[in-house]
GROMACS .gro file of C-alpha atoms in nm:
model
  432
    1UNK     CA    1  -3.533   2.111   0.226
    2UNK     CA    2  -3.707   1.965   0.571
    3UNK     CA    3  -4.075   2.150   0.595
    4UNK     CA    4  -4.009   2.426   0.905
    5UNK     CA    5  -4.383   2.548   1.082
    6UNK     CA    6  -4.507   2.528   1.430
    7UNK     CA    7  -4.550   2.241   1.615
    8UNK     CA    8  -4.905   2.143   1.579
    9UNK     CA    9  -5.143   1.858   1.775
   10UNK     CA   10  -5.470   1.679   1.699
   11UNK     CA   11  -5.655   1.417   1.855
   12UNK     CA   12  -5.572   1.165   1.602
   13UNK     CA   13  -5.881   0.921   1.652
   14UNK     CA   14  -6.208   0.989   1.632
   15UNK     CA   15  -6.383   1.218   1.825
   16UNK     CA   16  -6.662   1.057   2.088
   17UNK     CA   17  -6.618   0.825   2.374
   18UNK     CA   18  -6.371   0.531   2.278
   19UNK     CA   19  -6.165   0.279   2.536
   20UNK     CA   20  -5.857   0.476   2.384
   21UNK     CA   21  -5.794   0.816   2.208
   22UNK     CA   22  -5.503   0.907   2.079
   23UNK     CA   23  -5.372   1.269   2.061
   24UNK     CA   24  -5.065   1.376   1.811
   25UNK     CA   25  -4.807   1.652   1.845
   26UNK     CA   26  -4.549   1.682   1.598
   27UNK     CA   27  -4.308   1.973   1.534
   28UNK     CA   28  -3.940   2.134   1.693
   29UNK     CA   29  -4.146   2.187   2.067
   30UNK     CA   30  -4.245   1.848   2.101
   31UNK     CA   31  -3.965   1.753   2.374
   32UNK     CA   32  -4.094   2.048   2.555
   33UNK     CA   33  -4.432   1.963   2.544
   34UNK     CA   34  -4.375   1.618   2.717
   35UNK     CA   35  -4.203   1.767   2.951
   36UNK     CA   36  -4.433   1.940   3.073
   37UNK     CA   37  -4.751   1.731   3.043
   38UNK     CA   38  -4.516   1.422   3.216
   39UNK     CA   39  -4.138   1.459   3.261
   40UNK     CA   40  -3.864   1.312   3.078
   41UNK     CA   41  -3.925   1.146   2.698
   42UNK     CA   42  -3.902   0.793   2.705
   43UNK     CA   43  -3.650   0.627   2.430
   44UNK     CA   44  -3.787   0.705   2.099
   45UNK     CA   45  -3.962   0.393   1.975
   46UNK     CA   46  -4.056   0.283   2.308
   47UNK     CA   47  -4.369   0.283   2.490
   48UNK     CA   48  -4.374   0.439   2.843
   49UNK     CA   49  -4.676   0.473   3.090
   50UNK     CA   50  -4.628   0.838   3.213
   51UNK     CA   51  -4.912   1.023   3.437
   52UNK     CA   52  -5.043   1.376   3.259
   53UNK     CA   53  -5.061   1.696   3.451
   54UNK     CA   54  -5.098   2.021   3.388
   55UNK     CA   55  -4.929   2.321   3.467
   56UNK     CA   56  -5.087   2.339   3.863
   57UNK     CA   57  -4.980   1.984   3.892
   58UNK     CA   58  -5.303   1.857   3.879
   59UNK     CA   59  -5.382   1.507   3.715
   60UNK     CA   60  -5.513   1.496   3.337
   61UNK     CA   61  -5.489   1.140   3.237
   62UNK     CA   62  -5.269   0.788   3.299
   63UNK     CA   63  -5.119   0.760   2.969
   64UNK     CA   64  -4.903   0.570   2.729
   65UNK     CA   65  -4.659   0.800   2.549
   66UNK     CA   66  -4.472   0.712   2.228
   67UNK     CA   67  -4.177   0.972   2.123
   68UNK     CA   68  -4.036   0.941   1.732
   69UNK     CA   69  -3.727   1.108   1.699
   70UNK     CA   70  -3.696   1.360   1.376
   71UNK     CA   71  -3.619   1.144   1.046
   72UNK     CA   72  -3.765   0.873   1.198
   73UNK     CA   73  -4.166   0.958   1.217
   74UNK     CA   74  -4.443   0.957   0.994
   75UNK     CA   75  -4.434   1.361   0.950
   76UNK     CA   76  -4.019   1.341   0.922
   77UNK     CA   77  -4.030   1.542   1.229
   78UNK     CA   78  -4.039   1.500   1.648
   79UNK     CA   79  -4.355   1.349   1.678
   80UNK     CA   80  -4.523   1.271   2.059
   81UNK     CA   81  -4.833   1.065   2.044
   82UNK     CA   82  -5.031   1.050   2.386
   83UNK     CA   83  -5.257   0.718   2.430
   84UNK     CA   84  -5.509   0.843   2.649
   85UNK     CA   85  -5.856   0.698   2.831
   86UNK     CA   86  -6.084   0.767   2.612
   87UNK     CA   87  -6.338   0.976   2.756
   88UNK     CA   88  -6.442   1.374   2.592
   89UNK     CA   89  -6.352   1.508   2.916
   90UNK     CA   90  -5.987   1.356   2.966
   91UNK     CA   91  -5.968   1.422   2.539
   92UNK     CA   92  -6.035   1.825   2.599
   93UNK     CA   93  -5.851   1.869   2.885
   94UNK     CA   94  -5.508   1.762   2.733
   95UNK     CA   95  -5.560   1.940   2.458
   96UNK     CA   96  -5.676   2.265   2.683
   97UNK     CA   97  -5.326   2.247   2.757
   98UNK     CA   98  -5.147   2.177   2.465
   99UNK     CA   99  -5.316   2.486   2.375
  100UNK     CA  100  -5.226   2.699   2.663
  101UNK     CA  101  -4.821   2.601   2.538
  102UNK     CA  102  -4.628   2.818   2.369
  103UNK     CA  103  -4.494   2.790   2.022
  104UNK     CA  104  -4.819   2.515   1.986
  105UNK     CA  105  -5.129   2.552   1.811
  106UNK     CA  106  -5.419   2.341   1.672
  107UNK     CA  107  -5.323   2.143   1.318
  108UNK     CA  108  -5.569   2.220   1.056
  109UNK     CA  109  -5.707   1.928   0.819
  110UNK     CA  110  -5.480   1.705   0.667
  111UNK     CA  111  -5.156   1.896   0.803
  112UNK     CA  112  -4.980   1.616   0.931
  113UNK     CA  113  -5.008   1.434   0.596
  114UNK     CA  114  -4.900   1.760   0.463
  115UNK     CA  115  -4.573   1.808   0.668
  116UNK     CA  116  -4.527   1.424   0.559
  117UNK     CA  117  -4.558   1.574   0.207
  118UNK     CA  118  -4.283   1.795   0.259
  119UNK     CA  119  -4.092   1.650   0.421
  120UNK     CA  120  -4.018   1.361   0.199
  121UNK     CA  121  -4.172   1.092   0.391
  122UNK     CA  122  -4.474   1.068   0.153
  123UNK     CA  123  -4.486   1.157  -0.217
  124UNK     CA  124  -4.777   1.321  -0.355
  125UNK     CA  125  -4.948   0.933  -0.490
  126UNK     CA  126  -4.890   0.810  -0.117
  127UNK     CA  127  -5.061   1.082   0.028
  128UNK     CA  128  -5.392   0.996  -0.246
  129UNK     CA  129  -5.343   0.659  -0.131
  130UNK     CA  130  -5.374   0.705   0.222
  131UNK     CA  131  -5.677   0.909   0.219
  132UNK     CA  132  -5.780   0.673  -0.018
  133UNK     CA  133  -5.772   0.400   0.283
  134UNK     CA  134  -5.881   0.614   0.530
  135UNK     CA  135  -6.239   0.641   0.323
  136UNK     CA  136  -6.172   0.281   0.213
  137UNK     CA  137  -6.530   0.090   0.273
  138UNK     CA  138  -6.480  -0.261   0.124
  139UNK     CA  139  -6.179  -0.460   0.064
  140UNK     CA  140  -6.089  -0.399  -0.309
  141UNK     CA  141  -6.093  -0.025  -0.209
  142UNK     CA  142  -5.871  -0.135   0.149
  143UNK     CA  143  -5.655  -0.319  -0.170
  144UNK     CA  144  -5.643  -0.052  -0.373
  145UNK     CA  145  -5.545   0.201  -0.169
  146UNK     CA  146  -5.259  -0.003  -0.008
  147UNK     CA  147  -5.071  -0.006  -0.334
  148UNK     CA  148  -5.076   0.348  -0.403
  149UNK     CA  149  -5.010   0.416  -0.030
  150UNK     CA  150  -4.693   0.143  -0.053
  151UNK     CA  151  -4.542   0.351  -0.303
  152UNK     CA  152  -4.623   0.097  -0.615
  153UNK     CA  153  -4.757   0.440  -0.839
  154UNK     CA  154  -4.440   0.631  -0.736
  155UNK     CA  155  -4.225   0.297  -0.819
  156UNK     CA  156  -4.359   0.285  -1.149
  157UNK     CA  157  -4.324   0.609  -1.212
  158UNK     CA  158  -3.958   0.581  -1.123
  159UNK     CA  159  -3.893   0.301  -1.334
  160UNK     CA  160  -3.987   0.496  -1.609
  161UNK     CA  161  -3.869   0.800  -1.544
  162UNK     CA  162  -3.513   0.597  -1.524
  163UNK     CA  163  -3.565   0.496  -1.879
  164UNK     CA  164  -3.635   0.810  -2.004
  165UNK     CA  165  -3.342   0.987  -1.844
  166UNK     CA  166  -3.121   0.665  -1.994
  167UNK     CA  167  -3.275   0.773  -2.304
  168UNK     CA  168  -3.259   1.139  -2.235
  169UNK     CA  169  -2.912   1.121  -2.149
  170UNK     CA  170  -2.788   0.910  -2.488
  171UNK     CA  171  -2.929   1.214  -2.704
  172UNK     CA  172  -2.795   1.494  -2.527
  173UNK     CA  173  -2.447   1.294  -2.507
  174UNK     CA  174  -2.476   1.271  -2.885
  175UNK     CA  175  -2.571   1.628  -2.921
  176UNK     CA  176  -2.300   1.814  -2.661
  177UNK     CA  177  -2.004   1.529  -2.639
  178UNK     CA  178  -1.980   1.386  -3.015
  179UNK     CA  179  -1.587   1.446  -3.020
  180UNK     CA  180  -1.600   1.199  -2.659
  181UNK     CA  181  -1.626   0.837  -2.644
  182UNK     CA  182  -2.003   0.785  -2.646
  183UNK     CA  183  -2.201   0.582  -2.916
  184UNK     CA  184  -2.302   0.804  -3.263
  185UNK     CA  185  -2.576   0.634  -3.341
  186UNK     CA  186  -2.821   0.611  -3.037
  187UNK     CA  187  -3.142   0.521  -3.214
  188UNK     CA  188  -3.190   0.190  -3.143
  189UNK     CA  189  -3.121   0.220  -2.755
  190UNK     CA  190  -3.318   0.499  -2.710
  191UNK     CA  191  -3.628   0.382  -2.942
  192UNK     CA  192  -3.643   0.050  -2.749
  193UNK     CA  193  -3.618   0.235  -2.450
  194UNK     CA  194  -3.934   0.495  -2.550
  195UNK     CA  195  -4.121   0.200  -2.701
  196UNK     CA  196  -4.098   0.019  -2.357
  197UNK     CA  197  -4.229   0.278  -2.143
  198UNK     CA  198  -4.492   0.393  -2.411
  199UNK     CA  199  -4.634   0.053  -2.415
  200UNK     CA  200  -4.666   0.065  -1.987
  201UNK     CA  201  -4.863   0.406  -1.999
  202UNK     CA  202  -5.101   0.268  -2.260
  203UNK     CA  203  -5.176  -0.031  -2.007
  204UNK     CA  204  -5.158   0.205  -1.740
  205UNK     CA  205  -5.445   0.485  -1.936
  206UNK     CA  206  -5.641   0.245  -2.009
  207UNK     CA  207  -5.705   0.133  -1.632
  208UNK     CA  208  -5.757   0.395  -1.485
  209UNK     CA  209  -6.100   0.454  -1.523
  210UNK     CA  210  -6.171   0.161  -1.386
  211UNK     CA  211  -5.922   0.211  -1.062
  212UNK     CA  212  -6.188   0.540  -1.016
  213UNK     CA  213  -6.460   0.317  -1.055
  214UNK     CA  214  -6.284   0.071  -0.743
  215UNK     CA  215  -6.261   0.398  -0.518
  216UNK     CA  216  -6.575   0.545  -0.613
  217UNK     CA  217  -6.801   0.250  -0.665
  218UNK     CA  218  -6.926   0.127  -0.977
  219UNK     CA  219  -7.320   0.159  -1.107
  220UNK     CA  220  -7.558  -0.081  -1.189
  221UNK     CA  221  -7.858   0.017  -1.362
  222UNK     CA  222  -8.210  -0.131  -1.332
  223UNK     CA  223  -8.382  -0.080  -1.642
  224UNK     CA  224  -8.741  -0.117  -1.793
  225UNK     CA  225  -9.111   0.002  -1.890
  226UNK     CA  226  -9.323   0.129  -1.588
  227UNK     CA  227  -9.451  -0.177  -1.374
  228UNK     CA  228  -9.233  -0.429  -1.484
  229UNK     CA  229  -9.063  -0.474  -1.114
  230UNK     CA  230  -8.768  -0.266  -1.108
  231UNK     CA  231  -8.823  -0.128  -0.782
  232UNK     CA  232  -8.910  -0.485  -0.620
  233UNK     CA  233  -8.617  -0.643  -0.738
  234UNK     CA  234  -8.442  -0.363  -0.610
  235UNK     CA  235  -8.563  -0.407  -0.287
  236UNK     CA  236  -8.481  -0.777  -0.309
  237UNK     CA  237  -8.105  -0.747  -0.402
  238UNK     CA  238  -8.092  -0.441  -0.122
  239UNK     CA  239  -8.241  -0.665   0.120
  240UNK     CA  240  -8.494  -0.412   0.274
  241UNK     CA  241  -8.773  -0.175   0.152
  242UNK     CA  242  -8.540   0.104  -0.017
  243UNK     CA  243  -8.790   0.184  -0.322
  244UNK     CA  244  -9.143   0.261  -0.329
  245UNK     CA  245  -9.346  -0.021  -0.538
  246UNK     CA  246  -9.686   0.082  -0.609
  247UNK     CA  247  -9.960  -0.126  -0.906
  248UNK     CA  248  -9.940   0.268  -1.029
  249UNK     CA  249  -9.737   0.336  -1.307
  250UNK     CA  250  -9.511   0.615  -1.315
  251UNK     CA  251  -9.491   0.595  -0.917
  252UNK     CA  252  -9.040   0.633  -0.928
  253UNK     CA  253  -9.012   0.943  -1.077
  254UNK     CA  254  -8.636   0.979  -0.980
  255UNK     CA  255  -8.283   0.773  -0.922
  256UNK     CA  256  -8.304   0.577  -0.653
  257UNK     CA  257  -7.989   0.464  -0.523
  258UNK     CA  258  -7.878   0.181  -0.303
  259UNK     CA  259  -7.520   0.132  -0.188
  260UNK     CA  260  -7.430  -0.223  -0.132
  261UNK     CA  261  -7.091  -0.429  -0.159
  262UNK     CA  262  -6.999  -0.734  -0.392
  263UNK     CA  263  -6.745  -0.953  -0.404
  264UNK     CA  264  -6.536  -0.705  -0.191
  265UNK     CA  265  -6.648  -0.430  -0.486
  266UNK     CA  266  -6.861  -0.105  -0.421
  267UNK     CA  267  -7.142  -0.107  -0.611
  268UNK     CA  268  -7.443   0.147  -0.627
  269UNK     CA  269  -7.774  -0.015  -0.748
  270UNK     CA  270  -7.969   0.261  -0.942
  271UNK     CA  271  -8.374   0.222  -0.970
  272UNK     CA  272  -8.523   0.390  -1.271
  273UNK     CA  273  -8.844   0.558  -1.356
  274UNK     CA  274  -9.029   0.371  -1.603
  275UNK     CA  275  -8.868   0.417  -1.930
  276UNK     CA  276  -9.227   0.519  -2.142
  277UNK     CA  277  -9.368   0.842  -2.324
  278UNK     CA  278  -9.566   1.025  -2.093
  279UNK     CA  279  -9.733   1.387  -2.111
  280UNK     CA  280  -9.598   1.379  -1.695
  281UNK     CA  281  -9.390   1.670  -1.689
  282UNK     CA  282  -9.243   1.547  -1.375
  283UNK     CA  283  -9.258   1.213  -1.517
  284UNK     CA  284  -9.053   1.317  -1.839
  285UNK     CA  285  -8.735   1.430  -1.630
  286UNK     CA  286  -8.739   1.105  -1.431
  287UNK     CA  287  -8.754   0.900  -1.755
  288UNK     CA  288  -8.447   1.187  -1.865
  289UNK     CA  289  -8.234   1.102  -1.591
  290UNK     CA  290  -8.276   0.770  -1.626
  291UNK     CA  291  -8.174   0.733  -1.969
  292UNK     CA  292  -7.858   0.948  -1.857
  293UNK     CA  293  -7.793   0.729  -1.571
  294UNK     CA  294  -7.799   0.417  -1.778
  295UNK     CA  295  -7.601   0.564  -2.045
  296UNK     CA  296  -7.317   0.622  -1.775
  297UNK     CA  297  -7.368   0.328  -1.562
  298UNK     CA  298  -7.089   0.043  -1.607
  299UNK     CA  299  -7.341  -0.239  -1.586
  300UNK     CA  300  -7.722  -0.188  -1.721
  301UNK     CA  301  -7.992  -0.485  -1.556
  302UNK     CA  302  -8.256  -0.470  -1.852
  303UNK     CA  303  -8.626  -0.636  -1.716
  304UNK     CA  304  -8.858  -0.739  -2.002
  305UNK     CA  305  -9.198  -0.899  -2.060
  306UNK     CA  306  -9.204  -1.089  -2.261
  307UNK     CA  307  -9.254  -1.108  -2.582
  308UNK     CA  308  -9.096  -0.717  -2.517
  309UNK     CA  309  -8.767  -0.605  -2.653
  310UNK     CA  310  -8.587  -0.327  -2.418
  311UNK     CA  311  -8.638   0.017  -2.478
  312UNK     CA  312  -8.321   0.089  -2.599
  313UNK     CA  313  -7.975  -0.114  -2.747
  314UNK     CA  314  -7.801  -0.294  -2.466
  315UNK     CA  315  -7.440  -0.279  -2.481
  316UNK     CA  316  -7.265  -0.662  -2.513
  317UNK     CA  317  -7.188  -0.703  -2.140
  318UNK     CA  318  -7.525  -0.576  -1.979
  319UNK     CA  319  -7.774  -0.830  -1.874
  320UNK     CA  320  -8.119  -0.905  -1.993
  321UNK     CA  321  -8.364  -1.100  -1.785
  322UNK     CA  322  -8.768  -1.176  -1.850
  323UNK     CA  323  -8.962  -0.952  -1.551
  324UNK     CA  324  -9.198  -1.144  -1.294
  325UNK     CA  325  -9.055  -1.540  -1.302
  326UNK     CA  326  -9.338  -1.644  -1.077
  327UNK     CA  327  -9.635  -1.570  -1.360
  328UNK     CA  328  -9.437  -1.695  -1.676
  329UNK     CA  329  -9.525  -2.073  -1.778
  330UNK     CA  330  -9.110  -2.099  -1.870
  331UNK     CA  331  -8.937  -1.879  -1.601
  332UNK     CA  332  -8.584  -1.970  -1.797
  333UNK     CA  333  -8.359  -1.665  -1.756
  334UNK     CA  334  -8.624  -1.497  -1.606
  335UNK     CA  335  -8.629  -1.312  -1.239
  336UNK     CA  336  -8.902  -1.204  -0.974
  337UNK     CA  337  -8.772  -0.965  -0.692
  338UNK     CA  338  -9.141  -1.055  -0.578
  339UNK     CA  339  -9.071  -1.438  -0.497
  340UNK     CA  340  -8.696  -1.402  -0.528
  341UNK     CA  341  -8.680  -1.626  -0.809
  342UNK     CA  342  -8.343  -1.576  -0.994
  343UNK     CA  343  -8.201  -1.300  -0.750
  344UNK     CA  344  -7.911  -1.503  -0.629
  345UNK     CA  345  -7.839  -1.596  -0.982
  346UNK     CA  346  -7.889  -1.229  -1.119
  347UNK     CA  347  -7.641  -1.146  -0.828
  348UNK     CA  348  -7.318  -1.357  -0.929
  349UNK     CA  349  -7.351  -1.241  -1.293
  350UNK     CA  350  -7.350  -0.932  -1.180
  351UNK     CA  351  -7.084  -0.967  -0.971
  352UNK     CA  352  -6.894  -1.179  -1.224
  353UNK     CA  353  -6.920  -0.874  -1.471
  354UNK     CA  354  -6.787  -0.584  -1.215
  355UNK     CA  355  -6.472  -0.852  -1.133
  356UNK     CA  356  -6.366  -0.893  -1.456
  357UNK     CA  357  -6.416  -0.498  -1.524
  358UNK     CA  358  -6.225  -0.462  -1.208
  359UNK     CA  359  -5.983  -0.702  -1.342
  360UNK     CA  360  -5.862  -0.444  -1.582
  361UNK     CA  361  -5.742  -0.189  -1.347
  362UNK     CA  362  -5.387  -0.085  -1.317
  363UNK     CA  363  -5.194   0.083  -1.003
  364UNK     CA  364  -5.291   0.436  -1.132
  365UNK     CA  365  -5.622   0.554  -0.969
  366UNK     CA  366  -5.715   0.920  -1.059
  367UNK     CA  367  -5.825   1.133  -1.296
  368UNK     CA  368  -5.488   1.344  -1.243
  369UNK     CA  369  -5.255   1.033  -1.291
  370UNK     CA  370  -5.469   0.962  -1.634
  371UNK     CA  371  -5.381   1.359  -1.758
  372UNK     CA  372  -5.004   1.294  -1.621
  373UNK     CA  373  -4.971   0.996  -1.795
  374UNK     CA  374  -5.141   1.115  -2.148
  375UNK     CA  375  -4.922   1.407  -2.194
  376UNK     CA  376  -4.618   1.174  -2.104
  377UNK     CA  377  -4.775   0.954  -2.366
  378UNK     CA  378  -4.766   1.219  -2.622
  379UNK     CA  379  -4.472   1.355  -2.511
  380UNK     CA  380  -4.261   1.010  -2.639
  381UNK     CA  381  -4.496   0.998  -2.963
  382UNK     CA  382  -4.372   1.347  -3.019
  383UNK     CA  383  -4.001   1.273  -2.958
  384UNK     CA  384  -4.006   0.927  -3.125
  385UNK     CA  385  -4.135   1.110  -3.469
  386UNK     CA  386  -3.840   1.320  -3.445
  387UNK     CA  387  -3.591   1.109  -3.351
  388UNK     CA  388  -3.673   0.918  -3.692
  389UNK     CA  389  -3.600   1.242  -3.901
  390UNK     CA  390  -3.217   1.189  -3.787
  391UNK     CA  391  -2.920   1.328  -3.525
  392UNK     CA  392  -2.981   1.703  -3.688
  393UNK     CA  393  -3.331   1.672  -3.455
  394UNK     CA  394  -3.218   1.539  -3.186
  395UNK     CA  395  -3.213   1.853  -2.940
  396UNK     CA  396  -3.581   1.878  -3.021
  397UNK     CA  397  -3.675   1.518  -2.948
  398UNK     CA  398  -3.441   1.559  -2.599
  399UNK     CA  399  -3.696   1.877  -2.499
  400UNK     CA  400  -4.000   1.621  -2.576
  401UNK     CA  401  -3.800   1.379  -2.353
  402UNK     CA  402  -3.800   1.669  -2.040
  403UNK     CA  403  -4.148   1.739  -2.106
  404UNK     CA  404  -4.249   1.364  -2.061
  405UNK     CA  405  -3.999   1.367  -1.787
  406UNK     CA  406  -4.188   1.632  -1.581
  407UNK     CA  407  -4.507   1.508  -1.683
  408UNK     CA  408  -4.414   1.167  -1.480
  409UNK     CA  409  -4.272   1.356  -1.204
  410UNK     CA  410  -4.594   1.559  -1.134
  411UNK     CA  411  -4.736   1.174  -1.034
  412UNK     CA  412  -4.569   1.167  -0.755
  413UNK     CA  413  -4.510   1.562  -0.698
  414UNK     CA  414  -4.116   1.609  -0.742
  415UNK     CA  415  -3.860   1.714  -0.983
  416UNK     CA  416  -3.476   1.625  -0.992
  417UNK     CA  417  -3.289   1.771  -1.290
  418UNK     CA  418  -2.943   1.663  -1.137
  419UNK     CA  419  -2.992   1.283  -1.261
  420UNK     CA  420  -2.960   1.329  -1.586
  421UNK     CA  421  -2.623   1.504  -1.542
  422UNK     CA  422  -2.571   1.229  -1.358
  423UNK     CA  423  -2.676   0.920  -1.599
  424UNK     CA  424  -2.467   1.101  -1.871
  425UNK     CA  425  -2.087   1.097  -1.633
  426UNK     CA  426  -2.156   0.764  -1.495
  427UNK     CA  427  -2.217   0.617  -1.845
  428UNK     CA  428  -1.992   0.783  -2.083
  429UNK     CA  429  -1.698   0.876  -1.904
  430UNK     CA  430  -1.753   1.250  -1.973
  431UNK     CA  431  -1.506   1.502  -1.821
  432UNK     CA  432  -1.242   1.288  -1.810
   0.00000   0.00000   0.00000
């Protein structure tokens, strides 16, 4: 059923003077509303340069109007969107008098994406994908997001979802039609069928983390004992003076964080207190965090003198590299933020690292897709164990079916019982 609420507007771009602001009105009053700001609607789809006035007749603005006819507009209702000069003062005064219109009132956040929502133009991934490019801030984010926002989660979804209602609706046929022409042993169908889509959502888990790390920006750790250079080479790969460095050990006593882009990836460089024992109080929960940082960061930089081992286990893909290149007799796979010796090269292994971890990522990108897809996940483990006990069990592996069923369809935010009635008469000739 269509969404039904007021008819809202918005300036649409952002606020502040701009060559062009756009405001948005979208609801049943919106043919009302243009007619009297400017007159008659132009053809829906087509632009139209139409002068603004309010309701003395004075002159608000020179604009260009576009009109979207219901069904056919990003919120699935009448939409008006007024292209406007973009100064404050011609911005406030058209919306002064959308405001002064009855049956009109001010959208709240998000509400257009919301009416979208129910209105069937978005499903609930789309929406997460397009505020997912609205906050996008390099281009595998911009990437990212465009998939989701496409509909590629809610495709896959459906593709599934179609196999387990194929699957769904071979059991139940067994169970309520066995006098009808339908097959009596439906094991090896629906097995296949479960194995297939099991298989996906594994693939699918097991990138997902990673798809969070794309949106949210992965973490690269700078590691070592006090003095070594952390901080300078930070400074070096950030490119300006973002860390104190001081001949004083002890003198980063907390996360310092610098937000930079590789490779089209978001990455967040993390400087470290010196990793030592220390009587410091203060000290001591610097050196805490940073062993709590570096234990969650995807990508630990160790720095070393040498002849020094780091202070604790690197894991196989984090990098190692001998501290201050320029006093070392043999500066091999050694670094100096100081002289920049090595930085460039310490920069495309990084980057070569995050790439292939980013390489792993699958369409789904949240936390709430991961949940949605594990209790699908054990949902078919569930119905495949009983579907091996015999026919006598299978109304109990069809229930673990609809359970995995609705778990998919909270991806994308909708439910539709009526196609499994539907798979079962279109296959098996019931009610004939």
């Amino acid at each position: 059923m269509a969404y039904v609420a007021d008819t809202i507007f918005a300036l649409a771009t952002a606020p502040g003077k701009a060559g062009v602001a756009v405001v948005r009105v979208s609801g049943s009053c919106v043919a009302e509303a243009g007619r009297a700001l400017f007159g008659d609607l132009p053809n829906p789809r087509f632009a139209a340069l139409k002068l603004l006035k309010d309701r003395q007749g004075r002159r608000l603005d020179q604009a260009l109007v576009l009109y979207f006819e219901k069904g056919s507009s990003f919120t699935g209702e009448d939409v008006l969107e007024l292209h406007l000069h973009g100064s404050t003062a011609v911005v406030n005064a058209v919306l002064r008098e959308l405001s002064e219109m009855d049956g009109l009132r001010m959208a709240e956040a998000g509400e257009f994406t919301r009416r979208a929502l129910e209105n069937g133009c978005l499903d609930l991934a789309q929406v997460e994908g397009l505020a997912d490019l609205i906050d996008a801030e390099t281009e595998a984010q911009r990437r990212q997001a465009l998939r989701v926002l496409s509909g590629d989660l809610g495709n896959l979804a459906g593709n599934w979802r179609t196999d387990l209602i194929r699957a769904a609706a071979l059991i139940e046929a067994t169970i309520d039609f066995a006098d009808e022409d339908v097959p009596v042993d439906v094991t090896p169908e629906v097995t296949e069928l479960l194995s297939g889509v099991r298989s996906e959502l594994d693939k699918e888990i097991a990138g997902v983390d990673t798809a969070e790390r794309i949106r949210t920006g992965f973490e690269v750790a700078i590691l070592g004992a006090p003095n070594v250079g952390k901080s300078t080479l930070l400074n070096a790969l950030a490119g300006r003076e973002a860390a104190i460095t001081s001949e004083y050990a002890g003198t980063t006593r907390d996360v310092i964080e610098v937000r930079m882009e590789l490779n089209g990836l978001p990455v967040t460089l993390l400087d470290t207190a010196g990793l030592r024992e220390t009587d410091d109080y203060v000290e001591g929960i610097g050196i805490q965090r940073a062993r709590e940082r570096a234990e969650a960061a995807d990508l630990r930089v160790f720095l070393k003198l040498e002849g020094e081992e780091p202070d604790f286990d690197p894991l196989p893909n984090d990098i190692i590299r001998s501290a201050k290149a320029d006093t070392l007799s043999d500066p091999q796979n050694a670094i100096s933020g100081k002289s920049g010796f090595g930085v460039s090269e310490l920069v495309v292994e990084i980057t070569e690292k995050l790439s292939e971890q980013a390489g792993r990522s699958g369409v789904a990108t949240r936390e709430r897709h991961r949940i949605a897809m594990k209790r699908a996940s054990e949902s078919l483990d569930a119905a495949r164990a009983v579907l091996a006990l015999g026919p006598d069990h299978y109304d109990i592996g069809a229930e673990e079916l609809r359970t995995a069923i609705r778990a998919l369809d909270s991806i994308v935010g909708h439910v539709d019982v009526e196609n499994l009635l539907d798979e079962i008469f279109s296959s098996f000739c019931i009610g004939k």
